[in-house]
Amino acid sequence: MKRKILLLITGCIITVTALTWIQGYFIYNTYLLKAKEANAVISRQFLTMETSGKLDTLNHAWMGKAAQFIKDYIQQKATKEDLEKIIKATSDSLSQVAIKSIKKKKFYEDYDVSYANYLSTIVIYKKGSKVGDTIYSGKMLLYGNNIEQSNESKASQSKSRDDSYDSYSYEIISDRFYGIANWRKQIIVKMSGLLVFSTALLIFVVLLFYWSIKNLITQKKIADIKTDFINNITHEFQTPLAALDIAVATLKKKEGELTPEQFNYTLSIVDRQNVRMQKLFNQVTRASLATDAIDITNAQTIGYTEIQEIINDFIISHPDTTINFEEENKNRSLYIDRFHLDTIVVNLLDNAVKYGATTITIRLGKETKNTILQVQDNGIGIAQKEQLAIFDKFYRVQKGDVHTTKGLGLGLFYVQQIIAAYKGTISVTSEIGQGATFIISIPQP
Ligand code: ADP
């Protein structure tokens, strides 16, 4: 079963990893597709804008300046270096106009787009010569918007040639670029719904797996506890039933032949086994009582003498065990039903002996408003990780040779139920091989 659960956990981890990978792959592809689609549509929209003549005024403006510069250059009134100054002087104001007209246009899915027109080449041809004089070659901004934030793609190129002059002609090439400003961020924002949904879905799947596995482990624990309980209870009842069988057979067969001693001995067996079975039966039925079903109305002040009495009664049936009762202040007392205190102390003493103790020390102390009852033994001890669970219903420590000792796992549960009914607490401090100390704290009125 443990192997199966481990396999299941591994399977779940692999499935979640694979699902995450597949989802990541699909999201990434969607992202690429979205980017591609936006690029294609926006480039078409810019092309329509250019061909519809909306940017013509801008283009005429800078081309006029360029034509004037070429004229001045031919007449040697200007040098190549002056071109940059001339273009720069107009590019800012042209950009303002460009920003306005691009803002007016509604672009695909409201993306924040960028557009720029760059001067690439100016070549002047002397009349009759086919070889031109390249007076500019590079990338000089004519106008644009948002350019600093975007990843540009080339949209179109325009070539214009003017042959209207007598002594020269010229060709101007400009390149238009477009882009989506902060495109990664913009696309991711547009995909946020999908991203949130798929992350939530993944978290949900992980939680579902976690919850199912946790549930399975709990179910397995409960099933184990039930099996153990049935095994233990069968064993516990088997011994007295077998003894009773023999006793009844003896009484039946040898009626008249039995001496009074033999008869009394057999009867004492019947009596003892009867008491034992009743004890077991009580344990099982009491365990199903809720804390509030435990009647505490008969609580009374119980002092040193009564506790000593309980201890003395126990010693009679366990003569090999040394029990010390340490009490510095004999006026200390517990406010509890005598029958309940008896059950608590006898259960703890029984356990101490069952789990290897030869010496037990009981202490009665005080801590603010509570009385503290400590039962310390020198038995096999309880591992740290078991110390909380031993108070659970049907819980028994499953390790080593502990299980040669039979029990129902109900004793400490019932003890805790009684103490809880008095609004007290029980805890244990122990180390394997070092004995155990049970500490009970009960509020005093
Ligand atoms: P049971 O004794 O019938 O198993 P309990 O509820 O009394 O049931 O105890 C639960 C478990 O706690 C026991 O199975 C045992 O392993 C452990 N335990 C209880 N008391 C002691 C003790 N004094 N020393 C060592 N182990 C103990």
Tab-separated table of C-alpha atoms and ligand atoms in Angstrom:
chain	number	residue	atom	x	y	z
A	1	MET	CA	0.000	0.000	0.000
A	2	LYS	CA	2.851	2.365	0.941
A	3	ARG	CA	4.425	1.566	-2.429
A	4	LYS	CA	1.126	2.243	-4.160
A	5	ILE	CA	0.780	5.619	-2.463
A	6	LEU	CA	4.370	6.495	-3.394
A	7	LEU	CA	3.648	5.477	-6.996
A	8	LEU	CA	0.503	7.590	-6.951
A	9	ILE	CA	2.405	10.622	-5.623
A	10	THR	CA	5.104	10.158	-8.299
A	11	GLY	CA	2.372	9.773	-10.951
A	12	CYS	CA	0.693	12.958	-9.752
A	13	ILE	CA	3.969	14.911	-9.802
A	14	ILE	CA	4.727	13.697	-13.345
A	15	THR	CA	1.182	14.527	-14.503
A	16	VAL	CA	1.291	18.025	-12.991
A	17	THR	CA	4.729	18.670	-14.515
A	18	ALA	CA	3.546	17.436	-17.920
A	19	LEU	CA	0.360	19.505	-17.672
A	20	THR	CA	2.375	22.600	-16.716
A	21	TRP	CA	4.704	22.021	-19.629
A	22	ILE	CA	1.866	21.497	-22.135
A	23	GLN	CA	-0.004	24.523	-20.825
A	24	GLY	CA	3.167	26.621	-20.955
A	25	TYR	CA	3.776	25.447	-24.516
A	26	PHE	CA	0.232	26.371	-25.605
A	27	ILE	CA	0.385	29.741	-23.891
A	28	TYR	CA	3.728	30.501	-25.521
A	29	ASN	CA	2.335	29.529	-28.917
A	30	THR	CA	-0.729	31.671	-28.375
A	31	TYR	CA	1.599	34.517	-27.467
A	32	LEU	CA	3.600	34.058	-30.687
A	33	LEU	CA	0.423	33.823	-32.758
A	34	LYS	CA	-1.027	36.921	-31.141
A	35	ALA	CA	2.181	38.830	-31.821
A	36	LYS	CA	2.230	37.614	-35.429
A	37	GLU	CA	-1.403	38.447	-36.011
A	38	ALA	CA	-1.066	41.905	-34.466
A	39	ASN	CA	2.012	42.593	-36.601
A	40	ALA	CA	0.291	41.492	-39.801
A	41	VAL	CA	-2.880	43.504	-39.200
A	42	ILE	CA	-1.067	46.613	-37.980
A	43	SER	CA	1.330	46.590	-40.925
A	44	ARG	CA	-1.694	46.406	-43.261
A	45	GLN	CA	-3.349	49.263	-41.416
A	46	PHE	CA	-0.246	51.441	-41.839
A	47	LEU	CA	-0.075	50.591	-45.504
A	48	THR	CA	-3.679	51.698	-45.944
A	49	MET	CA	-2.896	54.871	-44.021
A	50	GLU	CA	0.074	55.611	-46.265
A	51	THR	CA	-1.756	54.887	-49.514
A	52	SER	CA	-4.827	56.842	-48.461
A	53	GLY	CA	-2.668	59.962	-48.455
A	54	LYS	CA	-3.106	60.801	-44.784
A	55	LEU	CA	0.624	61.361	-44.361
A	56	ASP	CA	1.094	63.217	-47.630
A	57	THR	CA	1.288	66.674	-46.038
A	58	LEU	CA	4.096	65.467	-43.798
A	59	ASN	CA	5.957	63.900	-46.693
A	60	HIS	CA	5.591	67.005	-48.834
A	61	ALA	CA	6.990	69.106	-46.034
A	62	TRP	CA	10.256	67.222	-45.589
A	63	MET	CA	10.633	66.511	-49.305
A	64	GLY	CA	10.321	70.224	-50.016
A	65	LYS	CA	13.127	70.895	-47.537
A	66	ALA	CA	15.243	68.133	-49.099
A	67	ALA	CA	14.654	69.504	-52.630
A	68	GLN	CA	15.712	72.985	-51.466
A	69	PHE	CA	18.816	71.510	-49.824
A	70	ILE	CA	19.737	69.674	-53.090
A	71	LYS	CA	19.307	72.902	-55.030
A	72	ASP	CA	21.560	74.741	-52.560
A	73	TYR	CA	24.047	71.907	-52.648
A	74	ILE	CA	24.232	72.033	-56.477
A	75	GLN	CA	24.742	75.781	-56.262
A	76	GLN	CA	27.343	75.126	-53.591
A	77	LYS	CA	25.415	77.165	-51.051
A	78	ALA	CA	25.182	74.149	-48.757
A	79	THR	CA	27.414	71.194	-47.814
A	80	LYS	CA	26.490	67.565	-47.126
A	81	GLU	CA	26.800	68.271	-43.374
A	82	ASP	CA	23.982	70.817	-43.533
A	83	LEU	CA	21.466	68.117	-44.476
A	84	GLU	CA	21.282	66.682	-40.945
A	85	LYS	CA	20.652	70.144	-39.443
A	86	ILE	CA	17.874	70.839	-41.938
A	87	ILE	CA	16.104	67.508	-41.399
A	88	LYS	CA	16.503	67.666	-37.620
A	89	ALA	CA	15.030	71.150	-37.566
A	90	THR	CA	11.771	69.866	-38.978
A	91	SER	CA	11.571	66.350	-37.587
A	92	ASP	CA	10.230	67.370	-34.170
A	93	SER	CA	7.356	69.439	-35.496
A	94	LEU	CA	6.556	66.801	-38.142
A	95	SER	CA	6.576	64.160	-35.416
A	96	GLN	CA	3.981	66.130	-33.433
A	97	VAL	CA	1.670	66.110	-36.467
A	98	ALA	CA	2.371	62.393	-37.022
A	99	ILE	CA	1.527	61.580	-33.384
A	100	LYS	CA	-1.790	63.399	-33.735
A	101	SER	CA	-2.853	61.670	-36.935
A	102	ILE	CA	-1.758	58.203	-35.663
A	103	LYS	CA	-3.646	58.807	-32.408
A	104	LYS	CA	-6.818	59.484	-34.353
A	105	LYS	CA	-6.665	56.124	-36.053
A	106	LYS	CA	-8.051	53.088	-34.305
A	107	PHE	CA	-5.472	50.337	-34.525
A	108	TYR	CA	-6.065	46.626	-34.170
A	109	GLU	CA	-7.138	45.676	-30.633
A	110	ASP	CA	-6.138	49.168	-29.446
A	111	TYR	CA	-2.447	48.357	-29.491
A	112	ASP	CA	-0.206	51.307	-28.794
A	113	VAL	CA	1.651	51.454	-32.116
A	114	SER	CA	4.726	53.261	-33.302
A	115	TYR	CA	5.529	54.509	-36.738
A	116	ALA	CA	8.613	56.240	-38.148
A	117	ASN	CA	9.821	57.425	-41.492
A	118	TYR	CA	13.580	57.536	-42.089
A	119	LEU	CA	15.585	59.118	-44.821
A	120	SER	CA	17.816	56.401	-46.307
A	121	THR	CA	19.460	57.716	-49.439
A	122	ILE	CA	19.833	60.864	-51.573
A	123	VAL	CA	21.598	60.523	-54.895
A	124	ILE	CA	22.147	63.407	-57.307
A	125	TYR	CA	22.721	62.763	-60.999
A	126	LYS	CA	24.361	65.347	-63.288
A	127	LYS	CA	22.586	65.596	-66.634
A	128	GLY	CA	23.916	63.019	-69.025
A	129	SER	CA	25.698	61.028	-66.351
A	130	LYS	CA	24.404	57.711	-65.145
A	131	VAL	CA	26.686	57.668	-62.164
A	132	GLY	CA	25.177	59.531	-59.265
A	133	ASP	CA	26.662	61.396	-56.339
A	134	THR	CA	25.392	59.892	-53.111
A	135	ILE	CA	25.112	62.804	-50.780
A	136	TYR	CA	23.422	60.836	-48.020
A	137	SER	CA	23.193	57.168	-47.052
A	138	GLY	CA	22.061	56.032	-43.595
A	139	LYS	CA	19.040	56.191	-41.346
A	140	MET	CA	17.922	59.660	-40.379
A	141	LEU	CA	14.568	60.179	-38.625
A	142	LEU	CA	12.153	62.297	-40.597
A	143	TYR	CA	9.223	61.930	-38.217
A	144	GLY	CA	7.653	59.310	-35.997
A	145	ASN	CA	6.005	58.454	-32.672
A	146	ASN	CA	6.869	56.094	-29.799
A	147	ILE	CA	9.983	55.006	-31.666
A	148	GLU	CA	12.234	54.728	-28.645
A	149	GLN	CA	10.066	52.006	-27.037
A	150	SER	CA	9.387	49.701	-29.900
A	151	ASN	CA	10.876	46.902	-31.807
A	152	GLU	CA	10.696	48.180	-35.352
A	153	SER	CA	9.792	46.230	-38.481
A	154	LYS	CA	10.104	47.612	-41.930
A	155	ALA	CA	6.724	48.528	-43.397
A	156	SER	CA	7.469	50.040	-46.787
A	157	GLN	CA	9.952	51.960	-48.856
A	158	SER	CA	9.326	54.931	-51.048
A	159	LYS	CA	11.540	56.124	-53.878
A	160	SER	CA	10.965	59.471	-55.504
A	161	ARG	CA	12.854	60.764	-58.477
A	162	ASP	CA	12.747	64.287	-59.777
A	163	ASP	CA	13.924	64.898	-63.340
A	164	SER	CA	12.378	68.322	-63.729
A	165	TYR	CA	15.613	70.300	-63.445
A	166	ASP	CA	17.777	71.159	-66.429
A	167	SER	CA	21.221	70.393	-65.089
A	168	TYR	CA	20.550	67.604	-62.598
A	169	SER	CA	18.059	65.102	-61.313
A	170	TYR	CA	17.878	63.353	-57.931
A	171	GLU	CA	16.467	60.308	-56.214
A	172	ILE	CA	15.351	60.183	-52.556
A	173	ILE	CA	14.688	56.894	-50.781
A	174	SER	CA	12.884	56.775	-47.464
A	175	ASP	CA	11.983	53.719	-45.355
A	176	ARG	CA	8.969	53.407	-43.094
A	177	PHE	CA	9.090	51.315	-39.969
A	178	TYR	CA	6.313	50.396	-37.594
A	179	GLY	CA	6.111	48.553	-34.307
A	180	ILE	CA	4.047	47.950	-31.208
A	181	ALA	CA	5.342	50.014	-28.306
A	182	ASN	CA	6.240	47.793	-25.321
A	183	TRP	CA	4.834	44.970	-27.391
A	184	ARG	CA	5.765	42.143	-24.977
A	185	LYS	CA	4.036	43.865	-22.088
A	186	GLN	CA	1.018	44.788	-24.221
A	187	ILE	CA	0.532	41.251	-25.523
A	188	ILE	CA	0.997	39.732	-22.072
A	189	VAL	CA	-1.546	42.169	-20.609
A	190	LYS	CA	-3.995	41.170	-23.354
A	191	MET	CA	-3.386	37.512	-22.485
A	192	SER	CA	-3.730	38.080	-18.731
A	193	GLY	CA	-7.199	36.487	-18.598
A	194	LEU	CA	-5.862	33.298	-20.134
A	195	LEU	CA	-2.759	33.368	-17.914
A	196	VAL	CA	-4.757	33.846	-14.709
A	197	PHE	CA	-7.253	31.168	-15.716
A	198	SER	CA	-4.605	28.575	-16.579
A	199	THR	CA	-2.589	29.298	-13.405
A	200	ALA	CA	-5.769	28.966	-11.339
A	201	LEU	CA	-6.558	25.708	-13.133
A	202	LEU	CA	-3.089	24.352	-12.362
A	203	ILE	CA	-3.322	25.359	-8.707
A	204	PHE	CA	-6.732	23.704	-8.592
A	205	VAL	CA	-5.335	20.453	-10.067
A	206	VAL	CA	-2.418	20.474	-7.591
A	207	LEU	CA	-4.813	21.075	-4.690
A	208	LEU	CA	-7.102	18.332	-5.970
A	209	PHE	CA	-4.196	15.874	-6.107
A	210	TYR	CA	-2.973	16.958	-2.680
A	211	TRP	CA	-6.438	16.619	-1.179
A	212	SER	CA	-7.051	13.191	-2.780
A	213	ILE	CA	-3.689	11.793	-1.636
A	214	LYS	CA	-4.152	13.216	1.856
A	215	ASN	CA	-7.597	11.677	1.989
A	216	LEU	CA	-6.266	8.358	0.762
A	217	ILE	CA	-3.546	8.323	3.426
A	218	THR	CA	-6.110	9.161	6.131
A	219	GLN	CA	-8.428	6.430	4.848
A	220	LYS	CA	-5.548	3.972	4.884
A	221	LYS	CA	-4.657	4.947	8.450
A	222	ILE	CA	-8.271	4.476	9.534
A	223	ALA	CA	-8.458	1.113	7.757
A	224	ASP	CA	-5.193	0.017	9.452
A	225	ILE	CA	-6.435	1.145	12.843
A	226	LYS	CA	-9.719	-0.734	12.339
A	227	THR	CA	-7.911	-3.926	11.308
A	228	ASP	CA	-5.598	-3.615	14.308
A	229	PHE	CA	-8.515	-2.993	16.598
A	230	ILE	CA	-10.366	-6.082	15.372
A	231	ASN	CA	-7.200	-8.193	15.724
A	232	ASN	CA	-6.577	-6.857	19.214
A	233	ILE	CA	-10.129	-7.203	20.444
A	234	THR	CA	-10.282	-10.781	19.080
A	235	HIS	CA	-7.085	-11.580	20.933
A	236	GLU	CA	-8.245	-9.851	24.127
A	237	PHE	CA	-11.543	-11.756	24.228
A	238	GLN	CA	-10.013	-15.047	23.141
A	239	THR	CA	-7.997	-15.572	26.337
A	240	PRO	CA	-10.858	-15.122	28.843
A	241	LEU	CA	-13.263	-17.056	26.605
A	242	ALA	CA	-10.836	-19.983	26.381
A	243	ALA	CA	-10.303	-19.921	30.156
A	244	LEU	CA	-14.073	-19.813	30.698
A	245	ASP	CA	-14.522	-22.755	28.310
A	246	ILE	CA	-12.094	-24.846	30.314
A	247	ALA	CA	-13.619	-23.804	33.635
A	248	VAL	CA	-17.168	-24.627	32.469
A	249	ALA	CA	-16.006	-27.998	31.081
A	250	THR	CA	-14.309	-28.765	34.419
A	251	LEU	CA	-17.417	-27.835	36.373
A	252	LYS	CA	-19.669	-29.934	34.068
A	253	LYS	CA	-17.604	-33.082	33.931
A	254	LYS	CA	-16.356	-33.325	37.430
A	255	GLU	CA	-19.523	-32.335	39.249
A	256	GLY	CA	-19.511	-34.241	42.553
A	257	GLU	CA	-15.879	-35.253	42.092
A	258	LEU	CA	-14.494	-31.777	42.775
A	259	THR	CA	-13.133	-30.971	46.172
A	260	PRO	CA	-14.343	-27.650	47.620
A	261	GLU	CA	-10.832	-26.160	46.917
A	262	GLN	CA	-10.942	-27.277	43.287
A	263	PHE	CA	-14.488	-25.967	42.946
A	264	ASN	CA	-13.541	-22.593	44.461
A	265	TYR	CA	-10.423	-22.388	42.290
A	266	THR	CA	-12.450	-23.022	39.123
A	267	LEU	CA	-15.069	-20.535	40.260
A	268	SER	CA	-12.375	-17.929	40.892
A	269	ILE	CA	-11.216	-18.460	37.269
A	270	VAL	CA	-14.775	-17.828	36.059
A	271	ASP	CA	-14.976	-14.774	38.284
A	272	ARG	CA	-11.649	-13.318	37.152
A	273	GLN	CA	-12.361	-13.858	33.478
A	274	ASN	CA	-15.821	-12.401	33.902
A	275	VAL	CA	-14.309	-9.265	35.497
A	276	ARG	CA	-11.733	-9.090	32.711
A	277	MET	CA	-14.356	-9.327	29.978
A	278	GLN	CA	-16.488	-6.684	31.676
A	279	LYS	CA	-13.464	-4.417	31.879
A	280	LEU	CA	-12.819	-4.870	28.183
A	281	PHE	CA	-16.459	-4.324	27.367
A	282	ASN	CA	-16.511	-1.152	29.478
A	283	GLN	CA	-13.402	0.133	27.734
A	284	VAL	CA	-15.031	-0.287	24.337
A	285	THR	CA	-18.368	1.237	25.322
A	286	ARG	CA	-16.797	4.135	27.225
A	287	ALA	CA	-14.648	4.979	24.264
A	288	SER	CA	-17.738	5.872	22.290
A	289	LEU	CA	-18.786	8.429	24.904
A	290	ALA	CA	-18.351	12.076	23.975
A	291	THR	CA	-16.511	14.363	26.389
A	292	ASP	CA	-19.719	16.132	27.347
A	293	ALA	CA	-21.387	12.777	28.105
A	294	ILE	CA	-18.927	12.244	30.960
A	295	ASP	CA	-20.749	13.181	34.126
A	296	ILE	CA	-18.621	15.429	36.341
A	297	THR	CA	-21.325	16.392	38.823
A	298	ASN	CA	-19.903	14.037	41.454
A	299	ALA	CA	-16.573	15.852	41.552
A	300	GLN	CA	-15.168	16.264	45.040
A	301	THR	CA	-11.932	17.238	46.717
A	302	ILE	CA	-9.596	14.258	46.622
A	303	GLY	CA	-6.442	14.465	48.630
A	304	TYR	CA	-3.303	12.571	49.440
A	305	THR	CA	-4.993	9.709	51.343
A	306	GLU	CA	-7.426	8.770	48.574
A	307	ILE	CA	-4.665	8.776	45.968
A	308	GLN	CA	-2.528	6.609	48.244
A	309	GLU	CA	-5.503	4.201	48.507
A	310	ILE	CA	-5.737	3.877	44.713
A	311	ILE	CA	-2.000	3.188	44.603
A	312	ASN	CA	-2.195	0.603	47.386
A	313	ASP	CA	-5.002	-1.274	45.588
A	314	PHE	CA	-2.863	-1.360	42.472
A	315	ILE	CA	0.184	-2.627	44.328
A	316	ILE	CA	-1.802	-5.653	45.592
A	317	SER	CA	-2.160	-6.959	42.026
A	318	HIS	CA	1.350	-5.811	40.990
A	319	PRO	CA	3.614	-6.720	43.880
A	320	ASP	CA	6.786	-6.613	41.740
A	321	THR	CA	6.377	-2.953	40.859
A	322	THR	CA	7.781	-0.213	43.064
A	323	ILE	CA	5.497	2.787	43.265
A	324	ASN	CA	6.651	5.977	44.998
A	325	PHE	CA	4.212	8.697	45.816
A	326	GLU	CA	6.045	11.967	46.259
A	327	GLU	CA	4.085	14.711	47.885
A	328	GLU	CA	5.882	17.699	49.378
A	329	ASN	CA	2.718	19.354	50.581
A	330	LYS	CA	0.139	16.872	51.833
A	331	ASN	CA	-2.638	19.493	51.692
A	332	ARG	CA	-2.712	19.445	47.908
A	333	SER	CA	-5.863	18.048	46.362
A	334	LEU	CA	-7.649	17.379	43.102
A	335	TYR	CA	-11.238	18.337	42.398
A	336	ILE	CA	-12.525	15.303	40.535
A	337	ASP	CA	-14.946	12.359	40.727
A	338	ARG	CA	-13.189	9.580	42.703
A	339	PHE	CA	-14.243	6.983	40.114
A	340	HIS	CA	-12.727	9.100	37.315
A	341	LEU	CA	-9.456	9.604	39.196
A	342	ASP	CA	-9.345	5.859	39.789
A	343	THR	CA	-9.755	5.200	36.067
A	344	ILE	CA	-7.053	7.733	35.162
A	345	VAL	CA	-4.463	6.535	37.696
A	346	VAL	CA	-5.112	2.813	37.146
A	347	ASN	CA	-4.916	3.247	33.351
A	348	LEU	CA	-1.601	5.102	33.606
A	349	LEU	CA	-0.181	2.620	36.106
A	350	ASP	CA	-1.418	-0.320	34.013
A	351	ASN	CA	0.252	1.130	30.939
A	352	ALA	CA	3.498	1.795	32.813
A	353	VAL	CA	3.672	-1.860	33.875
A	354	LYS	CA	2.502	-3.124	30.455
A	355	TYR	CA	5.231	-1.127	28.736
A	356	GLY	CA	8.148	-2.281	30.826
A	357	ALA	CA	8.275	-0.191	34.008
A	358	THR	CA	9.582	-1.600	37.288
A	359	THR	CA	9.546	1.682	39.185
A	360	ILE	CA	6.819	4.300	38.971
A	361	THR	CA	6.845	7.689	40.650
A	362	ILE	CA	3.682	9.707	41.182
A	363	ARG	CA	3.854	13.386	42.076
A	364	LEU	CA	1.170	15.838	43.018
A	365	GLY	CA	2.065	19.462	42.432
A	366	LYS	CA	0.573	22.841	41.700
A	367	GLU	CA	0.891	25.366	38.922
A	368	THR	CA	-1.063	28.617	39.276
A	369	LYS	CA	-4.722	27.518	39.542
A	370	ASN	CA	-4.153	23.958	38.357
A	371	THR	CA	-3.207	20.822	40.201
A	372	ILE	CA	-0.585	18.763	38.432
A	373	LEU	CA	-0.497	14.994	38.655
A	374	GLN	CA	2.627	13.367	37.229
A	375	VAL	CA	3.087	9.658	36.588
A	376	GLN	CA	6.673	8.840	35.703
A	377	ASP	CA	7.908	5.366	34.785
A	378	ASN	CA	11.166	3.722	33.766
A	379	GLY	CA	9.657	1.667	30.925
A	380	ILE	CA	10.442	1.458	27.212
A	381	GLY	CA	9.480	5.069	26.528
A	382	ILE	CA	7.605	6.605	23.595
A	383	ALA	CA	9.180	8.043	20.450
A	384	GLN	CA	8.727	11.783	19.955
A	385	LYS	CA	6.596	11.367	16.818
A	386	GLU	CA	4.118	9.091	18.610
A	387	GLN	CA	3.597	11.304	21.617
A	388	LEU	CA	0.545	13.132	20.286
A	389	ALA	CA	-1.047	10.170	18.521
A	390	ILE	CA	-1.113	7.845	21.543
A	391	PHE	CA	-4.115	9.798	22.867
A	392	ASP	CA	-6.114	9.056	19.689
A	393	LYS	CA	-8.896	6.502	19.666
A	394	PHE	CA	-7.589	2.988	18.848
A	395	TYR	CA	-4.044	4.265	18.382
A	396	ARG	CA	-1.267	1.887	19.380
A	397	VAL	CA	2.448	2.269	18.781
A	398	GLN	CA	3.271	-0.113	15.961
A	399	LYS	CA	6.981	-0.609	16.399
A	400	GLY	CA	9.363	-3.349	17.482
A	401	ASP	CA	8.388	-5.664	20.258
A	402	VAL	CA	5.874	-3.206	21.730
A	403	HIS	CA	3.191	-5.198	20.004
A	404	THR	CA	3.788	-8.321	21.956
A	405	THR	CA	1.715	-6.399	24.505
A	406	LYS	CA	-1.919	-6.506	23.514
A	407	GLY	CA	-4.354	-3.697	24.072
A	408	LEU	CA	-7.180	-1.866	22.362
A	409	GLY	CA	-5.595	1.541	22.063
A	410	LEU	CA	-8.473	2.978	24.090
A	411	GLY	CA	-6.952	3.526	27.558
A	412	LEU	CA	-5.230	6.856	26.967
A	413	PHE	CA	-8.078	8.022	24.739
A	414	TYR	CA	-10.534	7.512	27.568
A	415	VAL	CA	-8.174	9.112	30.102
A	416	GLN	CA	-7.920	12.157	27.858
A	417	GLN	CA	-11.715	12.291	27.424
A	418	ILE	CA	-12.206	12.343	31.209
A	419	ILE	CA	-9.551	15.041	31.705
A	420	ALA	CA	-11.053	17.121	28.893
A	421	ALA	CA	-14.452	16.892	30.632
A	422	TYR	CA	-12.790	18.686	33.600
A	423	LYS	CA	-11.243	21.211	31.155
A	424	GLY	CA	-7.804	19.853	31.977
A	425	THR	CA	-4.944	18.651	29.798
A	426	ILE	CA	-2.720	15.595	29.529
A	427	SER	CA	0.669	15.443	27.865
A	428	VAL	CA	3.660	13.160	27.823
A	429	THR	CA	7.402	13.701	27.833
A	430	SER	CA	9.518	10.740	26.928
A	431	GLU	CA	12.422	9.364	25.002
A	432	ILE	CA	12.837	5.843	23.690
A	433	GLY	CA	14.397	3.662	26.390
A	434	GLN	CA	14.206	6.430	28.978
A	435	GLY	CA	10.727	5.849	30.399
A	436	ALA	CA	7.765	8.183	30.093
A	437	THR	CA	6.225	10.920	32.210
A	438	PHE	CA	2.509	11.656	31.844
A	439	ILE	CA	1.572	15.115	33.082
A	440	ILE	CA	-2.029	15.876	33.943
A	441	SER	CA	-3.172	19.376	34.719
A	442	ILE	CA	-6.659	19.894	36.135
A	443	PRO	CA	-8.114	23.271	37.065
A	444	GLN	CA	-9.195	23.664	40.666
A	445	PRO	CA	-12.342	25.568	41.578
B	1	ADP	P1	-3.166	0.205	24.777
B	1	ADP	O1	-2.271	0.183	25.984
B	1	ADP	O2	-4.368	-0.605	24.937
B	1	ADP	O3	-2.435	-0.056	23.539
B	1	ADP	P2	-3.424	3.049	25.328
B	1	ADP	O4	-4.362	4.050	24.744
B	1	ADP	O5	-3.447	2.896	26.788
B	1	ADP	O6	-3.735	1.681	24.599
B	1	ADP	O7	-1.967	3.424	24.881
B	1	ADP	C1	-1.692	3.758	23.548
B	1	ADP	C2	-0.251	3.440	23.187
B	1	ADP	O8	0.626	4.299	23.915
B	1	ADP	C3	0.173	2.042	23.569
B	1	ADP	O9	-0.069	1.153	22.506
B	1	ADP	C4	1.653	2.174	23.882
B	1	ADP	O10	2.395	1.953	22.723
B	1	ADP	C5	1.816	3.627	24.266
B	1	ADP	N1	1.994	3.800	25.723
B	1	ADP	C6	1.061	4.138	26.620
B	1	ADP	N2	1.571	4.263	27.862
B	1	ADP	C7	2.900	3.996	27.737
B	1	ADP	C8	3.990	3.958	28.657
B	1	ADP	N3	3.850	4.232	29.945
B	1	ADP	N4	5.224	3.643	28.172
B	1	ADP	C9	5.398	3.365	26.866
B	1	ADP	N5	4.404	3.392	25.941
B	1	ADP	C10	3.167	3.699	26.370
